Coordinates of C-alpha atoms in Angstrom, one line a residue:
M516 CA -4.0 5.2 -51.4
V517 CA -4.7 5.2 -47.6
T518 CA -8.2 5.5 -46.2
R519 CA -9.3 5.7 -42.5
R520 CA -12.7 4.7 -41.2
A521 CA -14.5 3.3 -38.2
F522 CA -14.1 -0.5 -38.1
T523 CA -14.4 -3.3 -35.7
A524 CA -12.4 -6.6 -35.8
S525 CA -15.6 -8.6 -35.8
G526 CA -16.6 -6.8 -39.0
L527 CA -13.9 -8.3 -41.1
A528 CA -15.5 -10.0 -44.1
A529 CA -15.2 -13.8 -44.5
G530 CA -12.1 -14.8 -46.3
L531 CA -9.8 -12.2 -44.8
L532 CA -6.6 -13.2 -43.0
A533 CA -6.3 -12.0 -39.4
A534 CA -3.5 -12.0 -36.9
A535 CA -3.4 -10.4 -33.5
G536 CA -3.7 -11.1 -29.8
P537 CA -6.9 -10.4 -27.8
A538 CA -7.8 -6.7 -27.6
G539 CA -6.0 -4.9 -24.8
A540 CA -3.4 -7.7 -24.4
A541 CA -0.3 -6.7 -22.6
G542 CA 2.5 -8.3 -20.7
P543 CA 5.8 -10.2 -21.1
A544 CA 6.3 -11.8 -24.5
S545 CA 2.9 -10.7 -25.7
R546 CA 4.5 -9.3 -28.9
P547 CA 7.8 -9.8 -30.8
V548 CA 10.7 -7.5 -30.2
V549 CA 11.5 -5.2 -33.1
V550 CA 15.2 -5.2 -34.1
E551 CA 16.2 -2.6 -36.7
L552 CA 19.6 -2.9 -38.3
F553 CA 21.1 0.2 -39.9
T554 CA 23.6 -1.1 -42.4
S555 CA 25.3 -0.6 -45.8
Q556 CA 26.9 -2.7 -48.5
G557 CA 29.6 0.0 -48.5
C558 CA 30.6 -0.8 -44.9
S559 CA 33.3 -3.4 -44.4
S560 CA 32.2 -4.1 -40.8
C561 CA 28.6 -4.7 -41.6
P562 CA 28.5 -8.2 -43.2
P563 CA 28.7 -10.0 -39.8
A564 CA 25.8 -8.0 -38.5
D565 CA 23.8 -8.7 -41.7
A566 CA 24.3 -12.4 -41.2
F567 CA 23.3 -12.1 -37.5
L568 CA 20.1 -10.3 -38.6
G569 CA 19.4 -13.2 -40.9
E570 CA 19.5 -15.5 -37.8
L571 CA 17.2 -13.2 -35.8
A572 CA 14.8 -13.1 -38.7
R573 CA 14.1 -16.8 -38.2
R574 CA 12.9 -16.2 -34.6
D575 CA 9.1 -16.0 -33.9
D576 CA 9.7 -13.6 -31.0
V577 CA 11.6 -11.1 -33.1
V578 CA 10.7 -8.9 -36.1
A579 CA 14.0 -8.1 -37.7
L580 CA 14.3 -5.3 -40.2
A581 CA 17.3 -4.0 -42.2
F582 CA 17.4 -0.3 -43.1
H583 CA 20.2 0.4 -45.6
V584 CA 21.6 3.9 -45.2
D585 CA 23.2 6.0 -47.9
Y586 CA 26.0 7.8 -46.2
W587 CA 28.7 5.2 -47.2
D588 CA 27.9 5.4 -50.9
Y589 CA 30.6 7.9 -51.5
I590 CA 33.3 5.3 -50.8
G591 CA 32.8 3.8 -54.2
W592 CA 29.8 1.4 -54.0
K593 CA 26.3 2.7 -54.1
D594 CA 24.1 0.5 -52.0
P595 CA 21.2 -0.5 -54.2
F596 CA 18.9 -0.6 -51.2
G597 CA 20.2 2.6 -49.5
D598 CA 17.7 5.4 -49.0
P599 CA 18.1 8.8 -47.4
L600 CA 14.8 8.2 -45.6
Y601 CA 16.5 5.4 -43.7
T602 CA 19.4 7.6 -42.8
A603 CA 16.9 10.2 -41.5
R604 CA 15.2 7.4 -39.4
Q605 CA 18.6 6.5 -37.9
R606 CA 19.3 10.2 -37.1
A607 CA 16.0 10.5 -35.4
Y608 CA 16.8 7.5 -33.2
A609 CA 20.3 9.1 -32.4
A610 CA 18.6 12.3 -31.2
R611 CA 16.2 10.4 -29.0
L612 CA 18.9 8.0 -27.6
R613 CA 21.3 10.9 -27.1
Q614 CA 24.0 9.5 -29.3
R615 CA 26.9 11.7 -30.4
S616 CA 26.8 10.3 -33.9
I617 CA 25.3 7.7 -36.1
Y618 CA 27.2 4.5 -37.2
T619 CA 26.9 1.2 -38.9
P620 CA 26.2 -1.5 -38.1
Q621 CA 23.7 -0.4 -35.5
M622 CA 20.8 -2.4 -34.1
V623 CA 18.0 -0.5 -32.4
I624 CA 16.0 -2.8 -30.1
D625 CA 12.3 -1.9 -29.7
G626 CA 13.1 1.7 -30.4
I627 CA 14.5 2.3 -26.9
T628 CA 18.1 1.1 -26.9
H629 CA 20.9 0.3 -29.3
E630 CA 23.9 -1.9 -29.7
V631 CA 26.7 -2.4 -32.3
G632 CA 25.0 -4.9 -34.6
S633 CA 27.9 -7.4 -34.6
R634 CA 28.0 -7.7 -30.8
R635 CA 25.7 -10.7 -30.6
D636 CA 25.8 -11.2 -26.8
R637 CA 24.7 -7.6 -26.1
V638 CA 22.0 -7.7 -28.7
E639 CA 20.6 -11.0 -27.5
A640 CA 20.7 -9.7 -23.9
A641 CA 18.8 -6.6 -24.9
I642 CA 16.2 -8.7 -26.7
E643 CA 15.8 -11.0 -23.7
A644 CA 15.4 -8.0 -21.4
R645 CA 12.6 -6.7 -23.6
L646 CA 10.9 -10.1 -23.7
R647 CA 11.0 -10.3 -19.9
A648 CA 9.8 -6.8 -19.3
G649 CA 6.4 -6.4 -17.7
P650 CA 3.5 -4.2 -19.0
A651 CA 4.7 -1.2 -17.0
E652 CA 8.0 -1.2 -18.8
R653 CA 6.9 -2.5 -22.2
V654 CA 3.7 -1.4 -23.9
S655 CA 2.0 -4.1 -26.0
I656 CA -0.9 -3.1 -28.2
P657 CA -2.3 -5.8 -30.5
I658 CA -2.6 -5.1 -34.2
E659 CA -5.0 -6.9 -36.4
F660 CA -5.1 -7.0 -40.2
G661 CA -7.2 -8.3 -43.0
R662 CA -6.4 -8.8 -46.7
R663 CA -7.9 -10.4 -49.8
S664 CA -5.5 -12.0 -52.2
D665 CA -3.5 -9.3 -54.0
G666 CA -5.9 -6.6 -52.7
P667 CA -5.8 -3.8 -50.2
V668 CA -4.8 -4.4 -46.6
T669 CA -6.9 -3.2 -43.6
V670 CA -5.0 -2.6 -40.4
I671 CA -6.9 -2.3 -37.1
V672 CA -5.5 -1.0 -33.8
P673 CA -8.1 -1.5 -31.0
K674 CA -9.1 1.1 -28.4
A675 CA -6.7 0.9 -25.5
A676 CA -5.2 3.0 -22.7
A677 CA -2.3 5.0 -24.1
T678 CA 0.3 7.4 -22.7
G679 CA 0.4 9.5 -25.8
P680 CA -0.2 9.3 -29.6
A681 CA 1.7 6.9 -31.8
D682 CA 2.4 6.6 -35.5
L683 CA 1.2 3.6 -37.5
M684 CA 3.9 2.7 -39.9
L685 CA 3.9 0.2 -42.8
A686 CA 7.2 -1.2 -44.1
A687 CA 7.5 -3.4 -47.2
V688 CA 10.2 -6.0 -46.8
D689 CA 12.2 -8.3 -49.1
A690 CA 13.2 -11.5 -47.3
E691 CA 16.7 -11.9 -48.9
H692 CA 19.0 -10.3 -51.5
V693 CA 22.3 -11.6 -52.7
T694 CA 24.6 -9.0 -54.3
E695 CA 28.0 -9.1 -55.9
V696 CA 29.9 -6.0 -54.8
R697 CA 32.3 -4.7 -57.4
R698 CA 33.7 -1.6 -55.7
G699 CA 34.3 0.0 -52.3
E700 CA 35.3 -1.6 -49.0
N701 CA 33.5 -4.9 -49.8
S702 CA 34.8 -5.1 -53.4
G703 CA 34.9 -8.7 -54.6
R704 CA 32.5 -10.0 -51.9
V705 CA 29.1 -11.6 -52.4
L706 CA 26.8 -10.2 -49.7
S707 CA 23.6 -11.6 -48.4
D708 CA 21.1 -9.2 -46.9
Y709 CA 18.0 -10.2 -45.0
N710 CA 14.6 -8.6 -44.3
V711 CA 15.6 -5.6 -46.4
V712 CA 13.1 -2.7 -46.0
R713 CA 12.2 -1.3 -49.4
S714 CA 9.7 1.3 -48.3
I715 CA 8.2 2.6 -45.1
T716 CA 5.2 4.9 -44.9
R717 CA 3.1 6.4 -42.1
I718 CA -0.4 5.2 -42.7
G719 CA -2.2 6.5 -39.6
R720 CA -2.0 8.2 -36.2
W721 CA -3.4 6.3 -33.2
T722 CA -4.5 8.3 -30.1
G723 CA -6.1 5.5 -28.0
D724 CA -9.4 5.1 -29.9
E725 CA -9.9 2.3 -32.3
L726 CA -8.2 3.0 -35.6
A727 CA -8.7 1.2 -38.9
V728 CA -6.7 2.0 -42.0
T729 CA -7.2 0.5 -45.5
V730 CA -4.1 0.6 -47.6
D731 CA -4.0 0.1 -51.4
P732 CA -1.2 -2.1 -52.7
D733 CA 0.2 0.9 -54.7
T734 CA 1.2 2.3 -51.3
W735 CA 4.1 -0.1 -50.7
H736 CA 7.0 -1.5 -52.7
R737 CA 5.7 -4.1 -55.1
G738 CA 7.4 -7.4 -55.1
A739 CA 8.0 -7.4 -51.3
D740 CA 7.7 -10.7 -49.4
F741 CA 5.9 -9.3 -46.4
L742 CA 4.7 -6.2 -44.7
A743 CA 5.7 -5.1 -41.2
V744 CA 3.3 -2.9 -39.3
L745 CA 4.7 -0.9 -36.4
L746 CA 2.9 1.2 -33.8
Q747 CA 5.6 3.6 -32.7
G748 CA 5.3 6.3 -30.0
D749 CA 6.7 9.8 -30.5
Q750 CA 9.8 8.9 -28.4
G751 CA 10.6 6.1 -30.8
D752 CA 9.5 3.2 -28.6
I753 CA 7.6 0.4 -30.3
W754 CA 4.1 -0.3 -28.8
G755 CA 2.9 -2.9 -31.3
V756 CA 4.0 -4.9 -34.3
T757 CA 2.7 -7.5 -36.7
R758 CA 3.8 -9.2 -39.9
I759 CA 1.5 -9.5 -43.0
P760 CA 2.5 -12.1 -45.5
L761 CA 2.1 -11.2 -49.2

């Protein structure tokens, strides 16, 4: 269940965890870069990109997320983490970025540019460009959170200047999965997948005023290792991000 209410960061009860920069913070490297990998266990060219995402996941200045698509399932191996919702998310990016088609492995960086996920140099260059970008080029809105052990999560986005509305998204993420693939293009391989998104839900709509949303644990995939909260503008660009340990 998701509830919305007026809230201030100073009103967080004692014992809650909190993570955020100062209200209104903006500027180079003031938040991590979000890297979204669209991948599939049924794609023979994806494992190098999956491994690369695992490396990016260890960086403090990157939030790395793997979205497993379902359009390669017909080849013979149904990806256990594939979801048509993630395919739809990739198609939405393709429309915004004016791509002719969707493909795997694809990495979308901060929602504004994309590269083939196995092209390490290009992906790393895109990440560094985002980290160096000033506030005029890269919006950085802090996100705070509070949570009691095994209880609901409260996410707070402060009042700040905004160029338009943004969706507040909550993704539940498994840190790693190892799968023995028995059919399809990767038949006989043991694949390691990192930061696998198991669910993603819109939990709020931010318009510039302070927003607080309390989310019940039943809202996200149970058993996840952490939550990623994204503040995403209508054009797909990421304005804020934080990780919530579970």
